[in-house]
Amino acid sequence: MTSSSDSKGQSNCYNICTQSQLPWGVRKERQTFPSGINIDIEVKPGEFILRTLFAEFTVQAERKIDLVLSESLERPLSKSLQRGEDALFDQLLSAFGSVAEHCLPSLLRTLFAWYDRQGVDSTLSQELRMRCDSKSKGDVQEKTEKDYLHERRDLAVEFIFCLVLIEVLRQLSVHPGHDDLVMYIENLAFKHFKFREGAQTGPNAQNVNIIADLYAEVIGVLAQSRFQSVRKRFVAELKELRSKEPSPITTHSIISLLMGMKFFRVKMVPIEEFEASFQFMQECATYFLEVKDKDIKHALAGLFVEILVPVAATVKNEVNVPCLKTFVEMLYSHTLDLCTKKKHSLALFPLVTCLLCVSQKLFFLQNWHYFLAMCLSHLKNRDPKMCRVALESLYRLLWVYMIRIKCESNTATQSRLQSIVNSLFPKGSKAVVPRDTPLNIFVKIIQFIAQERLDFAMKEIVFDLLSVGRPIKIILTPEL
């Protein structure tokens, strides 16, 4: 009897221990949410996960909004809200990105509902009505600190909203259709690309620009899976602005719209996507050639550079695709001519560089020497910005010449490299040109040369910098 009782006791103890380790029989501990948030546990697991995530999101979002409202108006929102500032919120964003693969449409609709409840749109509309009323009455109403604080809250909502969109829209490619959701996002984003007079003043001016950049990033992600829709919307907006009478407001509006596309990235594969991207680039290139306004021209050049730099870093056989060849040939001569003019050189040097970097080998070798000479001549420019731009252009061109194209004949290569080295590393001096430039770029240049021409790099650069073969001055001082 005793042994039987002992065995039962041991069995009960084992069951209790097992229950504490296994899912069944254990008391379920659930996260507590504010009273206004009710989560039904009698739903499918996937729906339960999504509801729980959103409940946590609303709590965290309110916490972050309260945080930025307690800070100084001059403090940029990115200091408190950007990725990397809050590990818990970053984890929540990553979770949204993971579940978006399976339920993106419902996730977006819920996110839109949350955004609409924040009243951002109605606040903007009310503000615009008040301004119109005050202008009609001839009164000038200054914003109070309360108004700026309210605006800061709206901007914080926009910031958080964009962070989620950027994360989840990466999964849009596995969810075809849903044009209504795409249209909602486009409408919001392009609204923020419109130039608003007066928005560039006041304590929230920097934050307004930050939000516009975030929406540009949203459009960049959206274009990866809905490029034709984004392209159509952009072209329509640009056409409308171009039809207006030229004025400073129109110019600023066009530049704001162009900046909204700066996160657009060319898809290298499949080839159909690549061709579609450069057909769009050709449309923009046509506008670049036609437009007379200097600021718009420079903004377009900057946009081209933003888009072409990633292409230049990875392009290989794609340089032979006709649409890319056409794009390069359309712009190269015109931009090179503009580079000779002082008012354009700073803005257009990077574009000429990018055009050469995405061109065919023959085109590059036939044209780069002239632009190379221009770069070398600007290394001692009085404007430090121009010096830096010329050096960075030289750096990119040299990479293409040495690494991608693998140089020319020995004589031609020796001549090109000698002119570059003599300009950057003057003989008999340990100084470099231009001065006051981070040394890492010079290290990279030496590395590029050494990768294909090690002997040249050692003899013409490294040994000279180390004073190898030169007499060392010894200064004798009497002992004290």
Tab-separated table of C-alpha atoms in Angstrom:
chain	number	residue	atom	x	y	z
A	1	MET	CA	0.000	0.000	0.000
A	2	THR	CA	2.770	2.346	0.907
A	3	SER	CA	4.623	1.721	-2.322
A	4	SER	CA	1.379	2.238	-4.274
A	5	SER	CA	0.765	5.586	-2.536
A	6	ASP	CA	4.337	6.650	-3.206
A	7	SER	CA	4.032	5.808	-6.881
A	8	LYS	CA	0.780	7.801	-7.151
A	9	GLY	CA	2.432	10.748	-5.435
A	10	GLN	CA	5.369	10.573	-7.794
A	11	SER	CA	2.966	10.354	-10.743
A	12	ASN	CA	1.033	13.432	-9.596
A	13	CYS	CA	4.268	15.312	-9.069
A	14	TYR	CA	5.393	14.321	-12.567
A	15	ASN	CA	2.071	15.479	-14.052
A	16	ILE	CA	2.297	18.832	-12.288
A	17	CYS	CA	5.873	19.342	-13.446
A	18	THR	CA	4.952	18.309	-16.966
A	19	GLN	CA	1.965	20.650	-17.022
A	20	SER	CA	4.194	23.519	-16.032
A	21	GLN	CA	6.416	22.817	-19.037
A	22	LEU	CA	3.904	21.881	-21.732
A	23	PRO	CA	1.272	24.090	-23.383
A	24	TRP	CA	-1.772	22.259	-22.082
A	25	GLY	CA	-2.904	22.695	-18.556
A	26	VAL	CA	-0.949	25.900	-18.057
A	27	ARG	CA	-2.705	29.150	-17.207
A	28	LYS	CA	-2.594	31.380	-20.277
A	29	GLU	CA	-1.028	34.760	-19.644
A	30	ARG	CA	-2.188	37.435	-22.050
A	31	GLN	CA	-0.892	40.917	-22.482
A	32	THR	CA	-3.129	43.535	-20.949
A	33	PHE	CA	-4.219	46.376	-23.206
A	34	PRO	CA	-6.046	49.604	-22.381
A	35	SER	CA	-9.762	49.274	-21.716
A	36	GLY	CA	-10.641	50.709	-25.124
A	37	ILE	CA	-8.875	47.844	-26.914
A	38	ASN	CA	-10.811	44.592	-26.970
A	39	ILE	CA	-9.283	41.474	-28.518
A	40	ASP	CA	-11.516	38.491	-29.161
A	41	ILE	CA	-9.604	35.299	-28.415
A	42	GLU	CA	-12.194	33.105	-30.136
A	43	VAL	CA	-10.857	33.796	-33.638
A	44	LYS	CA	-8.512	32.071	-36.029
A	45	PRO	CA	-4.840	32.118	-35.006
A	46	GLY	CA	-3.773	34.352	-37.893
A	47	GLU	CA	-6.470	36.898	-37.152
A	48	PHE	CA	-5.617	36.798	-33.464
A	49	ILE	CA	-1.953	37.538	-34.245
A	50	LEU	CA	-2.860	40.463	-36.471
A	51	ARG	CA	-5.270	41.929	-33.932
A	52	THR	CA	-2.718	41.559	-31.165
A	53	LEU	CA	-0.046	43.237	-33.276
A	54	PHE	CA	-2.326	46.158	-34.041
A	55	ALA	CA	-3.360	46.496	-30.430
A	56	GLU	CA	0.302	46.694	-29.489
A	57	PHE	CA	0.915	49.111	-32.364
A	58	THR	CA	-1.759	51.538	-31.179
A	59	VAL	CA	-0.316	51.511	-27.672
A	60	GLN	CA	3.250	52.043	-28.879
A	61	ALA	CA	2.219	54.700	-31.405
A	62	GLU	CA	0.415	56.740	-28.751
A	63	ARG	CA	3.415	56.409	-26.467
A	64	LYS	CA	5.741	57.700	-29.174
A	65	ILE	CA	3.397	60.542	-30.110
A	66	ASP	CA	3.212	61.612	-26.464
A	67	LEU	CA	6.996	61.500	-26.348
A	68	VAL	CA	7.505	63.866	-29.284
A	69	LEU	CA	4.854	66.236	-27.944
A	70	SER	CA	6.789	66.507	-24.697
A	71	GLU	CA	9.947	67.495	-26.570
A	72	SER	CA	11.043	70.852	-27.899
A	73	LEU	CA	9.323	71.999	-31.092
A	74	GLU	CA	12.733	72.499	-32.687
A	75	ARG	CA	13.760	68.862	-32.188
A	76	PRO	CA	13.466	66.907	-35.473
A	77	LEU	CA	10.989	64.032	-35.338
A	78	SER	CA	13.582	61.683	-36.797
A	79	LYS	CA	15.627	61.973	-33.601
A	80	SER	CA	12.868	60.182	-31.692
A	81	LEU	CA	10.909	58.195	-34.270
A	82	GLN	CA	13.320	56.814	-36.856
A	83	ARG	CA	14.325	53.165	-37.036
A	84	GLY	CA	17.026	52.286	-34.542
A	85	GLU	CA	15.786	54.606	-31.799
A	86	ASP	CA	13.337	52.154	-30.212
A	87	ALA	CA	14.140	48.428	-30.313
A	88	LEU	CA	10.624	47.407	-29.250
A	89	PHE	CA	8.948	49.441	-31.979
A	90	ASP	CA	11.481	48.239	-34.555
A	91	GLN	CA	10.598	44.674	-33.623
A	92	LEU	CA	6.926	45.489	-34.074
A	93	LEU	CA	7.600	46.918	-37.547
A	94	SER	CA	9.527	43.779	-38.496
A	95	ALA	CA	6.609	41.662	-37.304
A	96	PHE	CA	4.260	43.675	-39.525
A	97	GLY	CA	6.615	43.062	-42.433
A	98	SER	CA	6.513	39.316	-41.800
A	99	VAL	CA	2.739	38.967	-41.518
A	100	ALA	CA	2.217	41.262	-44.532
A	101	GLU	CA	3.259	38.412	-46.802
A	102	HIS	CA	0.087	36.579	-45.828
A	103	CYS	CA	-2.475	39.305	-45.117
A	104	LEU	CA	-1.277	42.598	-46.595
A	105	PRO	CA	-4.673	43.850	-47.884
A	106	SER	CA	-6.432	43.488	-44.528
A	107	LEU	CA	-3.371	44.869	-42.754
A	108	LEU	CA	-3.371	47.961	-44.975
A	109	ARG	CA	-7.092	48.549	-44.509
A	110	THR	CA	-6.678	48.393	-40.758
A	111	LEU	CA	-3.691	50.729	-40.948
A	112	PHE	CA	-5.655	53.180	-43.100
A	113	ALA	CA	-8.514	53.082	-40.590
A	114	TRP	CA	-6.074	53.933	-37.791
A	115	TYR	CA	-4.623	56.782	-39.850
A	116	ASP	CA	-8.058	58.185	-40.689
A	117	ARG	CA	-9.049	58.143	-37.017
A	118	GLN	CA	-6.072	60.346	-36.186
A	119	GLY	CA	-7.811	63.216	-37.984
A	120	VAL	CA	-4.756	64.384	-39.912
A	121	ASP	CA	-6.666	65.110	-43.114
A	122	SER	CA	-9.460	66.984	-41.383
A	123	THR	CA	-6.924	69.050	-39.471
A	124	LEU	CA	-5.167	70.087	-42.664
A	125	SER	CA	-8.466	70.919	-44.343
A	126	GLN	CA	-9.570	72.991	-41.372
A	127	GLU	CA	-6.251	74.843	-41.358
A	128	LEU	CA	-6.562	75.615	-45.065
A	129	ARG	CA	-10.115	76.900	-44.605
A	130	MET	CA	-9.004	79.149	-41.760
A	131	ARG	CA	-6.201	80.564	-43.899
A	132	CYS	CA	-8.539	81.207	-46.798
A	133	ASP	CA	-11.026	82.935	-44.503
A	134	SER	CA	-8.327	85.086	-42.940
A	135	LYS	CA	-6.946	86.075	-46.348
A	136	SER	CA	-10.402	87.013	-47.608
A	137	LYS	CA	-10.866	89.259	-44.598
A	138	GLY	CA	-7.448	90.798	-45.034
A	139	ASP	CA	-6.297	89.578	-41.620
A	140	VAL	CA	-2.957	87.942	-40.951
A	141	GLN	CA	-3.301	85.280	-38.284
A	142	GLU	CA	-0.094	84.134	-36.684
A	143	LYS	CA	0.105	80.538	-35.537
A	144	THR	CA	0.212	80.002	-31.812
A	145	GLU	CA	2.382	77.475	-30.012
A	146	LYS	CA	-0.708	75.301	-29.625
A	147	ASP	CA	-1.137	75.285	-33.411
A	148	TYR	CA	2.475	74.248	-33.905
A	149	LEU	CA	2.080	71.529	-31.291
A	150	HIS	CA	-1.024	70.228	-33.037
A	151	GLU	CA	0.837	70.256	-36.333
A	152	ARG	CA	3.726	68.388	-34.705
A	153	ARG	CA	1.322	65.672	-33.571
A	154	ASP	CA	-0.027	65.291	-37.102
A	155	LEU	CA	3.501	65.039	-38.460
A	156	ALA	CA	4.355	62.385	-35.863
A	157	VAL	CA	1.329	60.360	-36.992
A	158	GLU	CA	2.498	60.694	-40.608
A	159	PHE	CA	5.997	59.578	-39.617
A	160	ILE	CA	4.784	56.420	-37.881
A	161	PHE	CA	2.322	55.694	-40.679
A	162	CYS	CA	5.106	55.910	-43.283
A	163	LEU	CA	7.400	53.633	-41.289
A	164	VAL	CA	4.763	50.901	-41.337
A	165	LEU	CA	4.006	51.425	-45.032
A	166	ILE	CA	7.681	51.187	-45.978
A	167	GLU	CA	7.951	47.921	-44.077
A	168	VAL	CA	4.803	46.185	-45.313
A	169	LEU	CA	4.702	47.356	-48.944
A	170	ARG	CA	7.769	45.247	-49.674
A	171	GLN	CA	5.327	42.321	-49.727
A	172	LEU	CA	2.967	43.948	-52.235
A	173	SER	CA	4.445	41.968	-55.125
A	174	VAL	CA	2.828	38.758	-53.819
A	175	HIS	CA	-0.587	40.428	-53.649
A	176	PRO	CA	-1.690	41.317	-57.202
A	177	GLY	CA	-4.558	43.726	-57.734
A	178	HIS	CA	-5.917	45.861	-54.877
A	179	ASP	CA	-5.844	49.018	-56.966
A	180	ASP	CA	-7.982	50.830	-54.401
A	181	LEU	CA	-5.284	50.415	-51.757
A	182	VAL	CA	-2.561	51.524	-54.159
A	183	MET	CA	-4.608	54.581	-55.111
A	184	TYR	CA	-5.097	55.507	-51.452
A	185	ILE	CA	-1.334	55.444	-50.870
A	186	GLU	CA	-0.571	57.376	-54.053
A	187	ASN	CA	-3.110	60.068	-53.183
A	188	LEU	CA	-1.588	60.561	-49.756
A	189	ALA	CA	1.992	60.555	-50.995
A	190	PHE	CA	1.546	62.915	-53.930
A	191	LYS	CA	-0.404	65.285	-51.705
A	192	HIS	CA	2.773	65.639	-49.644
A	193	PHE	CA	4.810	66.347	-52.771
A	194	LYS	CA	2.792	69.487	-53.439
A	195	PHE	CA	4.586	72.694	-52.559
A	196	ARG	CA	2.792	74.575	-49.794
A	197	GLU	CA	3.650	78.212	-49.444
A	198	GLY	CA	4.467	79.005	-45.834
A	199	ALA	CA	5.266	75.402	-44.912
A	200	GLN	CA	8.989	76.159	-45.048
A	201	THR	CA	8.785	78.543	-42.118
A	202	GLY	CA	8.129	77.932	-38.450
A	203	PRO	CA	9.477	75.313	-36.051
A	204	ASN	CA	7.961	72.405	-38.004
A	205	ALA	CA	9.542	73.296	-41.356
A	206	GLN	CA	12.256	70.649	-41.069
A	207	ASN	CA	9.737	68.016	-40.038
A	208	VAL	CA	7.529	68.812	-43.033
A	209	ASN	CA	10.491	68.040	-45.301
A	210	ILE	CA	11.256	64.863	-43.356
A	211	ILE	CA	7.700	63.620	-43.891
A	212	ALA	CA	7.885	64.433	-47.607
A	213	ASP	CA	11.076	62.367	-47.816
A	214	LEU	CA	9.389	59.485	-46.007
A	215	TYR	CA	6.494	59.532	-48.456
A	216	ALA	CA	9.062	59.580	-51.265
A	217	GLU	CA	10.498	56.413	-49.757
A	218	VAL	CA	6.994	54.932	-49.627
A	219	ILE	CA	6.581	55.678	-53.339
A	220	GLY	CA	9.974	54.108	-53.999
A	221	VAL	CA	8.879	50.860	-52.348
A	222	LEU	CA	5.466	51.002	-54.024
A	223	ALA	CA	7.071	51.446	-57.452
A	224	GLN	CA	8.933	48.168	-57.047
A	225	SER	CA	5.677	46.281	-57.547
A	226	ARG	CA	3.319	48.898	-59.037
A	227	PHE	CA	5.668	50.874	-61.253
A	228	GLN	CA	3.231	51.619	-64.060
A	229	SER	CA	0.677	53.044	-61.645
A	230	VAL	CA	3.268	55.290	-59.981
A	231	ARG	CA	4.670	56.338	-63.343
A	232	LYS	CA	1.227	57.241	-64.671
A	233	ARG	CA	0.455	59.320	-61.583
A	234	PHE	CA	3.799	61.137	-61.673
A	235	VAL	CA	3.515	61.957	-65.375
A	236	ALA	CA	-0.036	63.266	-64.886
A	237	GLU	CA	1.019	65.476	-61.967
A	238	LEU	CA	4.006	66.806	-63.906
A	239	LYS	CA	1.896	67.497	-66.985
A	240	GLU	CA	-0.560	69.496	-64.895
A	241	LEU	CA	2.206	71.608	-63.364
A	242	ARG	CA	3.880	72.205	-66.722
A	243	SER	CA	0.609	73.534	-68.117
A	244	LYS	CA	0.563	76.332	-65.531
A	245	GLU	CA	2.028	79.773	-66.035
A	246	PRO	CA	5.733	79.923	-65.102
A	247	SER	CA	6.193	81.372	-61.627
A	248	PRO	CA	8.313	80.760	-58.523
A	249	ILE	CA	5.444	78.741	-57.018
A	250	THR	CA	5.201	76.549	-60.119
A	251	THR	CA	8.964	76.014	-60.113
A	252	HIS	CA	8.971	75.003	-56.443
A	253	SER	CA	6.000	72.718	-57.054
A	254	ILE	CA	7.755	70.911	-59.907
A	255	ILE	CA	10.929	70.496	-57.850
A	256	SER	CA	8.906	69.114	-54.920
A	257	LEU	CA	7.257	66.623	-57.262
A	258	LEU	CA	10.613	65.551	-58.705
A	259	MET	CA	12.014	64.998	-55.218
A	260	GLY	CA	9.095	62.681	-54.561
A	261	MET	CA	10.646	60.216	-57.023
A	262	LYS	CA	14.165	60.211	-55.597
A	263	PHE	CA	13.764	56.776	-54.013
A	264	PHE	CA	12.635	55.184	-57.268
A	265	ARG	CA	15.041	52.387	-58.161
A	266	VAL	CA	15.497	50.677	-61.511
A	267	LYS	CA	14.720	46.962	-61.391
A	268	MET	CA	17.566	45.145	-63.105
A	269	VAL	CA	15.520	41.990	-63.679
A	270	PRO	CA	13.464	40.918	-65.473
A	271	ILE	CA	14.589	42.738	-68.601
A	272	GLU	CA	11.039	43.973	-69.252
A	273	GLU	CA	11.076	45.873	-65.947
A	274	PHE	CA	14.512	47.288	-66.750
A	275	GLU	CA	13.315	48.520	-70.134
A	276	ALA	CA	10.163	50.039	-68.647
A	277	SER	CA	12.254	51.934	-66.101
A	278	PHE	CA	14.494	53.451	-68.750
A	279	GLN	CA	11.586	54.302	-70.995
A	280	PHE	CA	10.354	56.374	-68.071
A	281	MET	CA	13.838	57.840	-67.685
A	282	GLN	CA	13.769	58.804	-71.369
A	283	GLU	CA	10.536	60.722	-70.794
A	284	CYS	CA	12.222	62.609	-67.964
A	285	ALA	CA	15.297	63.153	-70.150
A	286	THR	CA	13.132	64.761	-72.826
A	287	TYR	CA	11.809	67.186	-70.221
A	288	PHE	CA	15.379	67.847	-69.038
A	289	LEU	CA	16.409	68.828	-72.563
A	290	GLU	CA	13.368	71.062	-73.023
A	291	VAL	CA	13.207	72.890	-69.701
A	292	LYS	CA	14.948	76.253	-69.455
A	293	ASP	CA	14.623	76.915	-65.738
A	294	LYS	CA	18.003	76.366	-64.076
A	295	ASP	CA	16.608	75.141	-60.752
A	296	ILE	CA	14.353	72.557	-62.388
A	297	LYS	CA	17.226	71.409	-64.584
A	298	HIS	CA	19.438	70.946	-61.542
A	299	ALA	CA	16.674	69.122	-59.665
A	300	LEU	CA	16.225	66.737	-62.593
A	301	ALA	CA	19.979	66.175	-62.746
A	302	GLY	CA	19.973	65.340	-59.042
A	303	LEU	CA	17.078	62.929	-59.548
A	304	PHE	CA	18.897	61.172	-62.390
A	305	VAL	CA	21.987	60.779	-60.209
A	306	GLU	CA	19.948	59.296	-57.335
A	307	ILE	CA	18.492	56.722	-59.719
A	308	LEU	CA	21.632	55.980	-61.747
A	309	VAL	CA	24.188	55.498	-58.953
A	310	PRO	CA	22.750	52.101	-57.868
A	311	VAL	CA	22.537	51.083	-61.537
A	312	ALA	CA	26.171	52.057	-62.130
A	313	ALA	CA	27.230	49.909	-59.177
A	314	THR	CA	25.708	46.710	-60.584
A	315	VAL	CA	25.241	47.133	-64.337
A	316	LYS	CA	27.018	44.642	-66.618
A	317	ASN	CA	25.555	43.429	-69.890
A	318	GLU	CA	22.596	45.760	-69.382
A	319	VAL	CA	24.691	48.590	-70.870
A	320	ASN	CA	23.909	47.047	-74.254
A	321	VAL	CA	20.130	47.330	-73.836
A	322	PRO	CA	18.903	49.853	-76.450
A	323	CYS	CA	16.776	51.923	-74.064
A	324	LEU	CA	19.756	52.555	-71.763
A	325	LYS	CA	22.023	53.375	-74.718
A	326	THR	CA	19.425	55.827	-76.007
A	327	PHE	CA	19.090	57.466	-72.601
A	328	VAL	CA	22.853	57.997	-72.332
A	329	GLU	CA	23.154	59.333	-75.869
A	330	MET	CA	20.201	61.686	-75.359
A	331	LEU	CA	21.772	63.414	-72.392
A	332	TYR	CA	25.542	63.126	-72.624
A	333	SER	CA	26.492	65.866	-75.087
A	334	HIS	CA	24.027	68.352	-73.620
A	335	THR	CA	25.105	67.805	-70.014
A	336	LEU	CA	28.796	67.868	-70.935
A	337	ASP	CA	28.324	71.264	-72.581
A	338	LEU	CA	26.527	72.567	-69.500
A	339	CYS	CA	29.390	71.379	-67.298
A	340	THR	CA	31.668	73.932	-68.908
A	341	LYS	CA	29.468	76.713	-67.511
A	342	LYS	CA	30.171	77.720	-63.944
A	343	LYS	CA	26.508	78.018	-62.942
A	344	HIS	CA	25.853	74.394	-63.940
A	345	SER	CA	29.110	72.575	-63.209
A	346	LEU	CA	28.475	71.738	-59.552
A	347	ALA	CA	25.046	70.244	-60.277
A	348	LEU	CA	25.865	68.463	-63.534
A	349	PHE	CA	29.302	66.946	-62.906
A	350	PRO	CA	27.738	63.987	-61.039
A	351	LEU	CA	25.255	63.406	-63.872
A	352	VAL	CA	27.943	63.306	-66.573
A	353	THR	CA	29.848	60.876	-64.353
A	354	CYS	CA	26.840	58.586	-63.987
A	355	LEU	CA	26.104	58.660	-67.710
A	356	LEU	CA	29.649	57.519	-68.445
A	357	CYS	CA	29.457	54.855	-65.735
A	358	VAL	CA	26.350	53.243	-67.280
A	359	SER	CA	27.542	53.561	-70.876
A	360	GLN	CA	28.996	50.897	-73.146
A	361	LYS	CA	32.735	50.238	-73.095
A	362	LEU	CA	33.357	51.856	-76.470
A	363	PHE	CA	31.329	54.955	-75.574
A	364	PHE	CA	33.163	55.266	-72.256
A	365	LEU	CA	36.643	54.981	-73.783
A	366	GLN	CA	35.816	57.446	-76.545
A	367	ASN	CA	34.438	60.102	-74.206
A	368	TRP	CA	35.856	59.811	-70.715
A	369	HIS	CA	39.288	61.356	-71.389
A	370	TYR	CA	37.797	64.798	-72.072
A	371	PHE	CA	35.693	64.735	-68.915
A	372	LEU	CA	38.643	63.290	-66.990
A	373	ALA	CA	40.664	66.363	-67.921
A	374	MET	CA	37.821	68.558	-66.642
A	375	CYS	CA	37.804	66.683	-63.338
A	376	LEU	CA	41.563	67.027	-62.918
A	377	SER	CA	41.414	70.749	-63.677
A	378	HIS	CA	38.855	71.281	-60.897
A	379	LEU	CA	40.837	69.509	-58.170
A	380	LYS	CA	42.403	72.853	-57.213
A	381	ASN	CA	39.208	74.864	-57.613
A	382	ARG	CA	38.726	77.620	-55.054
A	383	ASP	CA	35.302	76.239	-54.212
A	384	PRO	CA	35.842	73.255	-51.865
A	385	LYS	CA	32.486	71.780	-52.921
A	386	MET	CA	33.580	71.756	-56.548
A	387	CYS	CA	36.880	70.135	-55.572
A	388	ARG	CA	35.039	67.385	-53.745
A	389	VAL	CA	32.580	66.800	-56.594
A	390	ALA	CA	35.451	66.588	-59.100
A	391	LEU	CA	37.297	64.099	-56.890
A	392	GLU	CA	34.219	61.916	-56.428
A	393	SER	CA	33.616	61.957	-60.182
A	394	LEU	CA	37.217	60.913	-60.754
A	395	TYR	CA	36.841	58.173	-58.150
A	396	ARG	CA	33.781	56.673	-59.882
A	397	LEU	CA	35.273	56.937	-63.361
A	398	LEU	CA	38.485	55.271	-62.255
A	399	TRP	CA	36.533	52.375	-60.750
A	400	VAL	CA	34.738	51.779	-64.046
A	401	TYR	CA	37.970	52.110	-66.020
A	402	MET	CA	40.042	49.782	-63.825
A	403	ILE	CA	37.540	47.273	-62.457
A	404	ARG	CA	34.733	46.971	-64.982
A	405	ILE	CA	36.433	47.788	-68.286
A	406	LYS	CA	39.843	46.402	-67.247
A	407	CYS	CA	41.795	49.313	-68.760
A	408	GLU	CA	43.073	49.763	-72.313
A	409	SER	CA	46.411	48.957	-73.915
A	410	ASN	CA	49.456	49.261	-71.658
A	411	THR	CA	50.599	52.527	-73.225
A	412	ALA	CA	47.180	54.195	-73.086
A	413	THR	CA	46.522	52.960	-69.560
A	414	GLN	CA	49.939	54.133	-68.377
A	415	SER	CA	49.294	57.584	-69.810
A	416	ARG	CA	45.841	57.913	-68.214
A	417	LEU	CA	47.007	56.708	-64.818
A	418	GLN	CA	50.068	58.935	-64.873
A	419	SER	CA	47.969	62.057	-65.405
A	420	ILE	CA	45.647	61.049	-62.565
A	421	VAL	CA	48.442	60.193	-60.141
A	422	ASN	CA	50.425	63.345	-60.873
A	423	SER	CA	47.350	65.438	-60.091
A	424	LEU	CA	46.330	63.620	-56.913
A	425	PHE	CA	49.775	62.817	-55.505
A	426	PRO	CA	52.260	65.561	-56.507
A	427	LYS	CA	55.798	64.243	-56.891
A	428	GLY	CA	58.116	64.889	-53.991
A	429	SER	CA	55.272	65.747	-51.631
A	430	LYS	CA	53.390	63.781	-49.029
A	431	ALA	CA	50.384	66.035	-49.440
A	432	VAL	CA	47.403	65.094	-51.580
A	433	VAL	CA	45.185	67.181	-53.835
A	434	PRO	CA	42.625	68.384	-52.977
A	435	ARG	CA	43.613	69.088	-49.404
A	436	ASP	CA	41.269	68.696	-46.432
A	437	THR	CA	39.637	65.662	-48.013
A	438	PRO	CA	39.028	62.384	-46.141
A	439	LEU	CA	41.959	60.108	-46.895
A	440	ASN	CA	39.817	57.017	-47.383
A	441	ILE	CA	38.892	58.118	-50.903
A	442	PHE	CA	42.602	58.290	-51.832
A	443	VAL	CA	43.146	54.859	-50.308
A	444	LYS	CA	40.336	53.504	-52.476
A	445	ILE	CA	41.832	55.102	-55.582
A	446	ILE	CA	45.185	53.441	-54.872
A	447	GLN	CA	43.355	50.158	-54.295
A	448	PHE	CA	41.536	50.386	-57.649
A	449	ILE	CA	44.792	51.016	-59.493
A	450	ALA	CA	46.686	48.303	-57.609
A	451	GLN	CA	44.022	45.718	-58.364
A	452	GLU	CA	44.905	45.797	-62.072
A	453	ARG	CA	48.302	47.529	-62.128
A	454	LEU	CA	50.091	46.634	-58.904
A	455	ASP	CA	53.588	47.553	-60.119
A	456	PHE	CA	52.423	50.996	-61.207
A	457	ALA	CA	50.633	51.632	-57.917
A	458	MET	CA	53.677	50.673	-55.863
A	459	LYS	CA	56.302	52.525	-57.905
A	460	GLU	CA	54.355	55.658	-58.800
A	461	ILE	CA	52.297	56.164	-55.640
A	462	VAL	CA	53.193	54.099	-52.587
A	463	PHE	CA	56.991	54.292	-52.840
A	464	ASP	CA	56.819	58.007	-53.527
A	465	LEU	CA	54.595	58.615	-50.500
A	466	LEU	CA	57.060	56.595	-48.401
A	467	SER	CA	60.021	58.580	-49.829
A	468	VAL	CA	61.636	55.393	-51.126
A	469	GLY	CA	64.771	56.199	-53.127
A	470	ARG	CA	64.898	59.802	-51.953
A	471	PRO	CA	67.589	61.091	-49.575
A	472	ILE	CA	66.321	61.597	-46.071
A	473	LYS	CA	67.183	64.884	-44.457
A	474	ILE	CA	68.857	64.320	-41.105
A	475	ILE	CA	68.793	67.253	-38.755
A	476	LEU	CA	71.594	67.139	-36.212
A	477	THR	CA	70.953	68.991	-32.994
A	478	PRO	CA	73.464	69.446	-30.205
A	479	GLU	CA	72.876	67.509	-27.059
A	480	LEU	CA	71.390	69.500	-24.257
